[in-house]
Short mmCIF file of C-alpha atoms in Angstrom, two decimals:
data_model
loop_
_atom_site.label_atom_id
_atom_site.label_comp_id
_atom_site.label_asym_id
_atom_site.label_seq_id
_atom_site.Cartn_x
_atom_site.Cartn_y
_atom_site.Cartn_z
CA UNK Y 12 -10.87 -2.91 12.51
CA UNK Y 13 -7.39 -2.75 11.00
CA UNK Y 14 -7.64 -0.40 8.03
CA UNK Y 15 -4.11 -0.58 6.62
CA UNK Y 16 -2.06 -3.25 4.83
CA UNK Y 17 1.57 -2.61 3.89
CA UNK Y 18 2.60 -5.94 2.34
CA UNK Y 19 1.27 -6.82 -1.12
CA UNK Y 20 2.76 -8.21 -4.31
CA UNK Y 21 1.75 -8.33 -7.99
CA UNK Y 22 2.70 -9.96 -11.28
CA UNK Y 23 6.18 -8.48 -11.58
CA UNK Y 24 7.70 -10.79 -8.95
CA UNK Y 25 6.76 -13.78 -11.10
CA UNK Y 26 4.85 -15.73 -8.45
CA UNK Y 27 1.88 -13.45 -7.79
CA UNK Y 28 -1.10 -12.54 -9.96
CA UNK Y 29 -2.83 -9.28 -10.73
CA UNK Y 30 -1.60 -5.76 -11.34
CA UNK Y 31 -1.15 -2.91 -8.88
CA UNK Y 32 -4.57 -1.45 -9.61
CA UNK Y 33 -6.21 -4.80 -8.77
CA UNK Y 34 -4.70 -4.77 -5.28
CA UNK Y 35 -5.65 -1.16 -4.64
CA UNK Y 36 -9.23 -1.77 -5.78
CA UNK Y 37 -9.46 -4.85 -3.55
CA UNK Y 38 -8.31 -2.81 -0.56
CA UNK Y 39 -10.76 0.01 -1.25
CA UNK Y 40 -13.65 -2.43 -1.60
CA UNK Y 41 -12.90 -3.78 1.88
CA UNK Y 42 -12.84 -0.39 3.57
CA UNK Y 43 -9.06 -0.33 3.92
CA UNK Y 44 -8.01 3.31 3.97
CA UNK Y 45 -4.27 2.89 3.37
CA UNK Y 46 -2.65 0.27 1.13
CA UNK Y 47 1.03 -0.32 0.54
CA UNK Y 48 2.37 -1.85 -2.66
CA UNK Y 49 5.59 -3.67 -1.85
CA UNK Y 50 6.69 -6.17 -4.45
CA UNK Y 51 9.98 -8.06 -4.26
CA UNK Y 52 13.00 -5.91 -5.06
CA UNK Y 53 15.48 -7.16 -7.66
CA UNK Y 54 18.20 -9.57 -6.54
CA UNK Y 55 20.71 -6.76 -6.21
CA UNK Y 56 23.45 -8.98 -4.77
CA UNK Y 57 24.10 -10.59 -8.17
CA UNK Y 58 26.40 -7.89 -9.52
CA UNK Y 59 25.61 -6.85 -13.07
CA UNK Y 60 22.77 -9.36 -13.57
CA UNK Y 61 19.48 -7.79 -14.63
CA UNK Y 62 17.13 -10.64 -13.73
CA UNK Y 63 18.99 -13.08 -11.51
CA UNK Y 64 15.97 -14.77 -9.94
CA UNK Y 65 13.02 -14.84 -12.37
CA UNK Y 66 9.92 -16.20 -10.74
CA UNK Y 67 11.06 -14.79 -7.41
CA UNK Y 68 11.86 -11.11 -7.88
CA UNK Y 69 11.48 -8.41 -10.51
CA UNK Y 70 14.32 -7.45 -12.84
CA UNK Y 71 16.54 -4.47 -12.07
CA UNK Y 72 15.19 -2.64 -15.12
CA UNK Y 73 11.61 -3.21 -13.96
CA UNK Y 74 12.06 -1.38 -10.66
CA UNK Y 75 11.84 2.22 -11.96
CA UNK Y 76 8.85 1.24 -14.11
CA UNK Y 77 7.16 -0.27 -11.06
CA UNK Y 78 7.81 2.84 -8.96
CA UNK Y 79 6.55 5.16 -11.71
CA UNK Y 80 3.35 3.14 -12.14
CA UNK Y 81 2.77 3.06 -8.39
CA UNK Y 82 3.26 6.84 -8.14
CA UNK Y 83 0.73 7.39 -10.92
CA UNK Y 84 -1.80 5.24 -9.08
CA UNK Y 85 -1.02 7.05 -5.84
CA UNK Y 86 -2.06 10.30 -7.51
CA UNK Y 87 -5.05 8.73 -9.24
CA UNK Y 88 -6.52 7.34 -6.02
CA UNK Y 89 -5.77 10.40 -3.87
CA UNK Y 90 -8.90 11.19 -1.90
CA UNK Y 91 -10.26 7.66 -2.32
CA UNK Y 92 -7.59 5.51 -0.68
CA UNK Y 93 -4.06 6.36 0.41
CA UNK Y 94 -1.47 4.43 -1.57
CA UNK Y 95 2.05 4.03 -0.20
CA UNK Y 96 4.84 3.00 -2.53
CA UNK Y 97 7.17 0.46 -1.00
CA UNK Y 98 9.25 -2.60 -1.72
CA UNK Y 99 10.26 -5.82 0.00
CA UNK Y 100 14.03 -6.16 -0.08
CA UNK Y 101 16.20 -9.01 1.10
CA UNK Y 102 18.86 -8.43 3.71
CA UNK Y 103 22.10 -9.92 2.39
CA UNK Y 104 25.21 -9.61 4.60
CA UNK Y 105 27.99 -7.58 3.01
CA UNK Y 106 25.72 -6.06 0.36
CA UNK Y 107 24.44 -2.98 2.15
CA UNK Y 108 26.09 -0.58 -0.29
CA UNK Y 109 24.51 -2.28 -3.29
CA UNK Y 110 21.06 -2.14 -1.73
CA UNK Y 111 21.52 1.46 -0.66
CA UNK Y 112 22.42 2.45 -4.23
CA UNK Y 113 19.36 0.64 -5.59
CA UNK Y 114 17.03 2.31 -3.10
CA UNK Y 115 18.53 5.76 -3.60
CA UNK Y 116 17.90 5.54 -7.33
CA UNK Y 117 14.24 4.65 -6.77
CA UNK Y 118 12.66 6.86 -4.07
CA UNK Y 119 10.13 4.96 -1.97
CA UNK Y 120 7.79 5.67 0.92
CA UNK Y 121 9.03 2.66 2.88
CA UNK Y 122 11.11 -0.51 2.61
CA UNK Y 123 10.23 -3.89 4.08
CA UNK Y 124 13.28 -5.87 5.14
CA UNK Y 125 13.19 -9.64 4.91
CA UNK Y 126 15.54 -12.52 5.61
CA UNK Y 127 14.80 -15.22 3.05
CA UNK Y 128 18.23 -16.88 2.95
CA UNK Y 129 20.06 -18.42 5.89
CA UNK Y 130 23.31 -20.36 5.63
CA UNK Y 131 22.98 -20.26 1.86
CA UNK Y 132 19.51 -21.78 1.67
CA UNK Y 133 15.95 -20.48 1.46
CA UNK Y 134 13.91 -20.37 4.64
CA UNK Y 135 11.20 -22.17 2.66
CA UNK Y 136 13.47 -25.11 1.78
CA UNK Y 137 11.84 -27.97 3.65
CA UNK Y 138 14.71 -30.29 2.78
CA UNK Y 139 17.18 -28.29 4.85
CA UNK Y 140 15.80 -29.82 8.03
CA UNK Y 141 16.92 -33.27 6.91
CA UNK Y 142 20.61 -32.39 7.22
CA UNK Y 143 20.84 -29.24 9.37
CA UNK Y 144 20.87 -28.73 13.09
CA UNK Y 145 17.79 -26.60 13.75
CA UNK Y 146 19.27 -24.68 16.67
CA UNK Y 147 22.21 -23.53 14.53
CA UNK Y 148 19.88 -22.40 11.77
CA UNK Y 149 17.63 -20.57 14.23
CA UNK Y 150 20.61 -18.75 15.75
CA UNK Y 151 21.91 -17.77 12.32
CA UNK Y 152 18.50 -16.51 11.20
CA UNK Y 153 17.93 -14.30 14.21
CA UNK Y 154 21.45 -12.87 13.99
CA UNK Y 155 20.62 -11.84 10.43
CA UNK Y 156 17.36 -10.27 11.63
CA UNK Y 157 19.29 -8.23 14.18
CA UNK Y 158 21.83 -7.20 11.55
CA UNK Y 159 19.00 -6.16 9.23
CA UNK Y 160 17.51 -4.00 11.97
CA UNK Y 161 20.87 -2.36 12.68
CA UNK Y 162 21.60 -1.71 9.00
CA UNK Y 163 19.41 1.39 8.73
CA UNK Y 164 18.14 0.19 5.35
CA UNK Y 165 14.66 -0.88 6.39
CA UNK Y 166 11.57 0.69 7.93
CA UNK Y 167 9.61 -2.48 8.68
CA UNK Y 168 10.92 -6.00 9.26
CA UNK Y 169 8.85 -8.67 7.54
CA UNK Y 170 7.55 -12.09 8.56
CA UNK Y 171 9.78 -12.64 11.59
CA UNK Y 172 9.97 -16.28 12.72
CA UNK Y 173 9.33 -17.49 9.16
CA UNK Y 174 12.38 -19.75 9.42
CA UNK Y 175 10.48 -21.81 11.97
CA UNK Y 176 7.48 -22.57 9.77
CA UNK Y 177 8.68 -25.93 8.40
CA UNK Y 178 11.24 -26.64 11.10
CA UNK Y 179 11.07 -28.83 14.18
CA UNK Y 180 9.59 -26.74 17.01
CA UNK Y 181 12.06 -24.46 18.74
CA UNK Y 182 12.60 -25.42 22.37
CA UNK Y 183 11.30 -22.97 24.93
CA UNK Y 184 14.78 -22.54 26.39
CA UNK Y 185 16.13 -21.37 23.03
CA UNK Y 186 13.19 -19.02 22.58
CA UNK Y 187 13.99 -17.55 25.99
CA UNK Y 188 17.61 -17.11 24.89
CA UNK Y 189 17.03 -15.62 21.43
CA UNK Y 190 13.77 -13.68 21.42
CA UNK Y 191 14.42 -11.01 24.07
CA UNK Y 192 17.66 -9.86 22.44
CA UNK Y 193 16.03 -9.80 19.01
CA UNK Y 194 13.22 -7.62 20.35
CA UNK Y 195 15.61 -5.28 22.16
CA UNK Y 196 17.81 -4.78 19.09
CA UNK Y 197 14.79 -4.03 16.90
CA UNK Y 198 13.42 -1.58 19.47
CA UNK Y 199 16.75 0.24 19.60
CA UNK Y 200 16.91 0.41 15.80
CA UNK Y 201 13.60 2.24 15.40
CA UNK Y 202 12.28 -0.34 12.94
CA UNK Y 203 8.71 -1.54 13.10
CA UNK Y 204 7.71 -5.17 12.72
CA UNK Y 205 4.77 -6.33 10.65
CA UNK Y 206 2.27 -8.93 11.77
CA UNK Y 207 2.23 -11.01 8.61
CA UNK Y 208 -0.82 -13.19 8.08
CA UNK Y 209 0.77 -15.52 5.55
CA UNK Y 210 1.56 -17.57 8.64
CA UNK Y 211 -2.15 -18.24 8.92
CA UNK Y 212 -2.65 -18.78 5.22
CA UNK Y 213 0.01 -20.56 3.26
CA UNK Y 214 1.66 -22.53 6.05
CA UNK Y 215 -1.54 -23.83 7.58
CA UNK Y 216 -0.30 -22.46 10.89
CA UNK Y 217 -2.31 -21.33 13.87
CA UNK Y 218 -0.21 -18.20 14.30
CA UNK Y 219 0.98 -15.31 12.15
CA UNK Y 220 4.58 -14.23 11.71
CA UNK Y 221 5.99 -13.44 14.22
CA UNK Y 222 4.71 -16.22 16.41
CA UNK Y 223 2.91 -15.41 19.63
CA UNK Y 224 5.94 -15.87 21.91
CA UNK Y 225 8.14 -13.55 19.88
CA UNK Y 226 5.27 -11.10 19.51
CA UNK Y 227 5.01 -10.84 23.30
CA UNK Y 228 8.70 -9.92 23.45
CA UNK Y 229 8.31 -7.28 20.76
CA UNK Y 230 5.41 -5.75 22.69
CA UNK Y 231 7.48 -5.79 25.89
CA UNK Y 232 10.29 -3.96 24.11
CA UNK Y 233 7.95 -1.32 22.67
CA UNK Y 234 8.38 -2.17 18.99
CA UNK Y 235 5.70 -0.58 16.74
CA UNK Y 236 3.62 -3.19 14.93
CA UNK Y 237 2.18 -2.84 11.44
CA UNK Y 238 -0.02 -5.21 9.45
CA UNK Y 239 0.80 -7.08 6.25
CA UNK Y 240 -1.28 -9.67 4.43
CA UNK Y 241 1.63 -10.62 2.15
CA UNK Y 242 -1.03 -10.84 -0.55
CA UNK Y 243 -0.06 -12.64 -3.75
CA UNK Y 244 -3.55 -12.36 -5.23
CA UNK Y 245 -5.88 -9.35 -5.01
CA UNK Y 246 -8.33 -11.45 -3.00
CA UNK Y 247 -5.75 -11.91 -0.24
CA UNK Y 248 -5.46 -8.19 0.55
CA UNK Y 249 -6.36 -7.63 4.18
CA UNK Y 250 -6.39 -11.35 4.92
CA UNK Y 251 -6.69 -12.21 8.61
CA UNK Y 252 -7.25 -8.66 9.89
CA UNK Y 253 -9.90 -9.77 12.37
CA UNK Y 254 -7.68 -12.52 13.76
CA UNK Y 255 -4.78 -10.13 14.21
CA UNK Y 256 -6.97 -7.54 15.91
CA UNK Y 257 -8.24 -10.21 18.31
CA UNK Y 258 -4.67 -11.33 19.00
CA UNK Y 259 -3.48 -7.79 19.70
CA UNK Y 260 -6.43 -7.20 22.00
CA UNK Y 261 -5.64 -10.41 23.85
CA UNK Y 262 -2.05 -9.23 24.28
CA UNK Y 263 -3.14 -5.84 25.56
CA UNK Y 264 -2.39 -3.74 22.47
CA UNK Y 265 -5.33 -1.51 21.57
CA UNK Y 266 -4.00 1.78 20.23
CA UNK Y 267 -2.79 2.53 16.75
CA UNK Y 268 -1.76 5.86 15.30
CA UNK Y 269 0.39 7.33 12.53
CA UNK Y 270 3.91 6.53 13.70
CA UNK Y 271 7.22 7.90 12.46
CA UNK Y 272 8.56 4.48 11.53
CA UNK Y 273 9.93 5.45 8.14
CA UNK Y 274 13.06 7.46 7.47
CA UNK Y 275 11.92 8.15 3.94
CA UNK Y 276 8.65 10.06 3.57
CA UNK Y 277 5.39 10.13 5.47
CA UNK Y 278 4.60 8.22 8.67
CA UNK Y 279 2.81 4.90 8.38
CA UNK Y 280 0.11 3.47 10.62
CA UNK Y 281 1.27 1.22 13.44
CA UNK Y 282 0.10 -0.23 16.73
CA UNK Y 283 2.15 1.36 19.49
CA UNK Y 284 3.40 -1.02 22.18
CA UNK Y 285 5.41 -0.98 25.36
#
């Protein structure tokens, strides 16, 4: 049984429900022994704007309040369930300094790195596939993923292959071209990759993020794998753990242990591959 979940949200992002305590209580009730709170970081790339993307991310002024509340809950639940204080931050090219300043001012246990914007548009924008060449978008997305891994800003990379969820299927030849180099760059960076079960849930897909083909490459390259439900309601905490465990077993991954995958504080749990 997978007993950790490092990707959860709450009301501050504007598109999730429940407070931090609700998510922690849900995890504890399921026998999860380590829960990470990791709501969306502010849109730091809009210089001088406090709340640039309401309904998507928290305001800049909310971040220290969020961290302080999470630390209080971490102390409160000590001995009952381990609480890790994290955040999900976007990788935006050319804005590494701004993100570094934001993170330095708000000490965290870990940072999830996500690519939500490619060629100026959201990865969830279904309309983009009406006027874009999928192969160009796929190439651009995976270059950003590699840049995010190399940046040194992130401990865990989130929902890889998400750009493909509404897109025409990627051809096997392009997968063979892109995926191995992505896996090798991530392995060299020291980042972990989460298996994100929102791929099962909100997309109606048969696979998590990353998809099975990319996951095989990550395992080949020896990338540590964590688990994230990407919960946006307390009931979604731990979603799909059994399916992920079965998938990892099928792919020959059976051992997990505390792994030094964070440059910030304590090690997090991960499945060790390679």
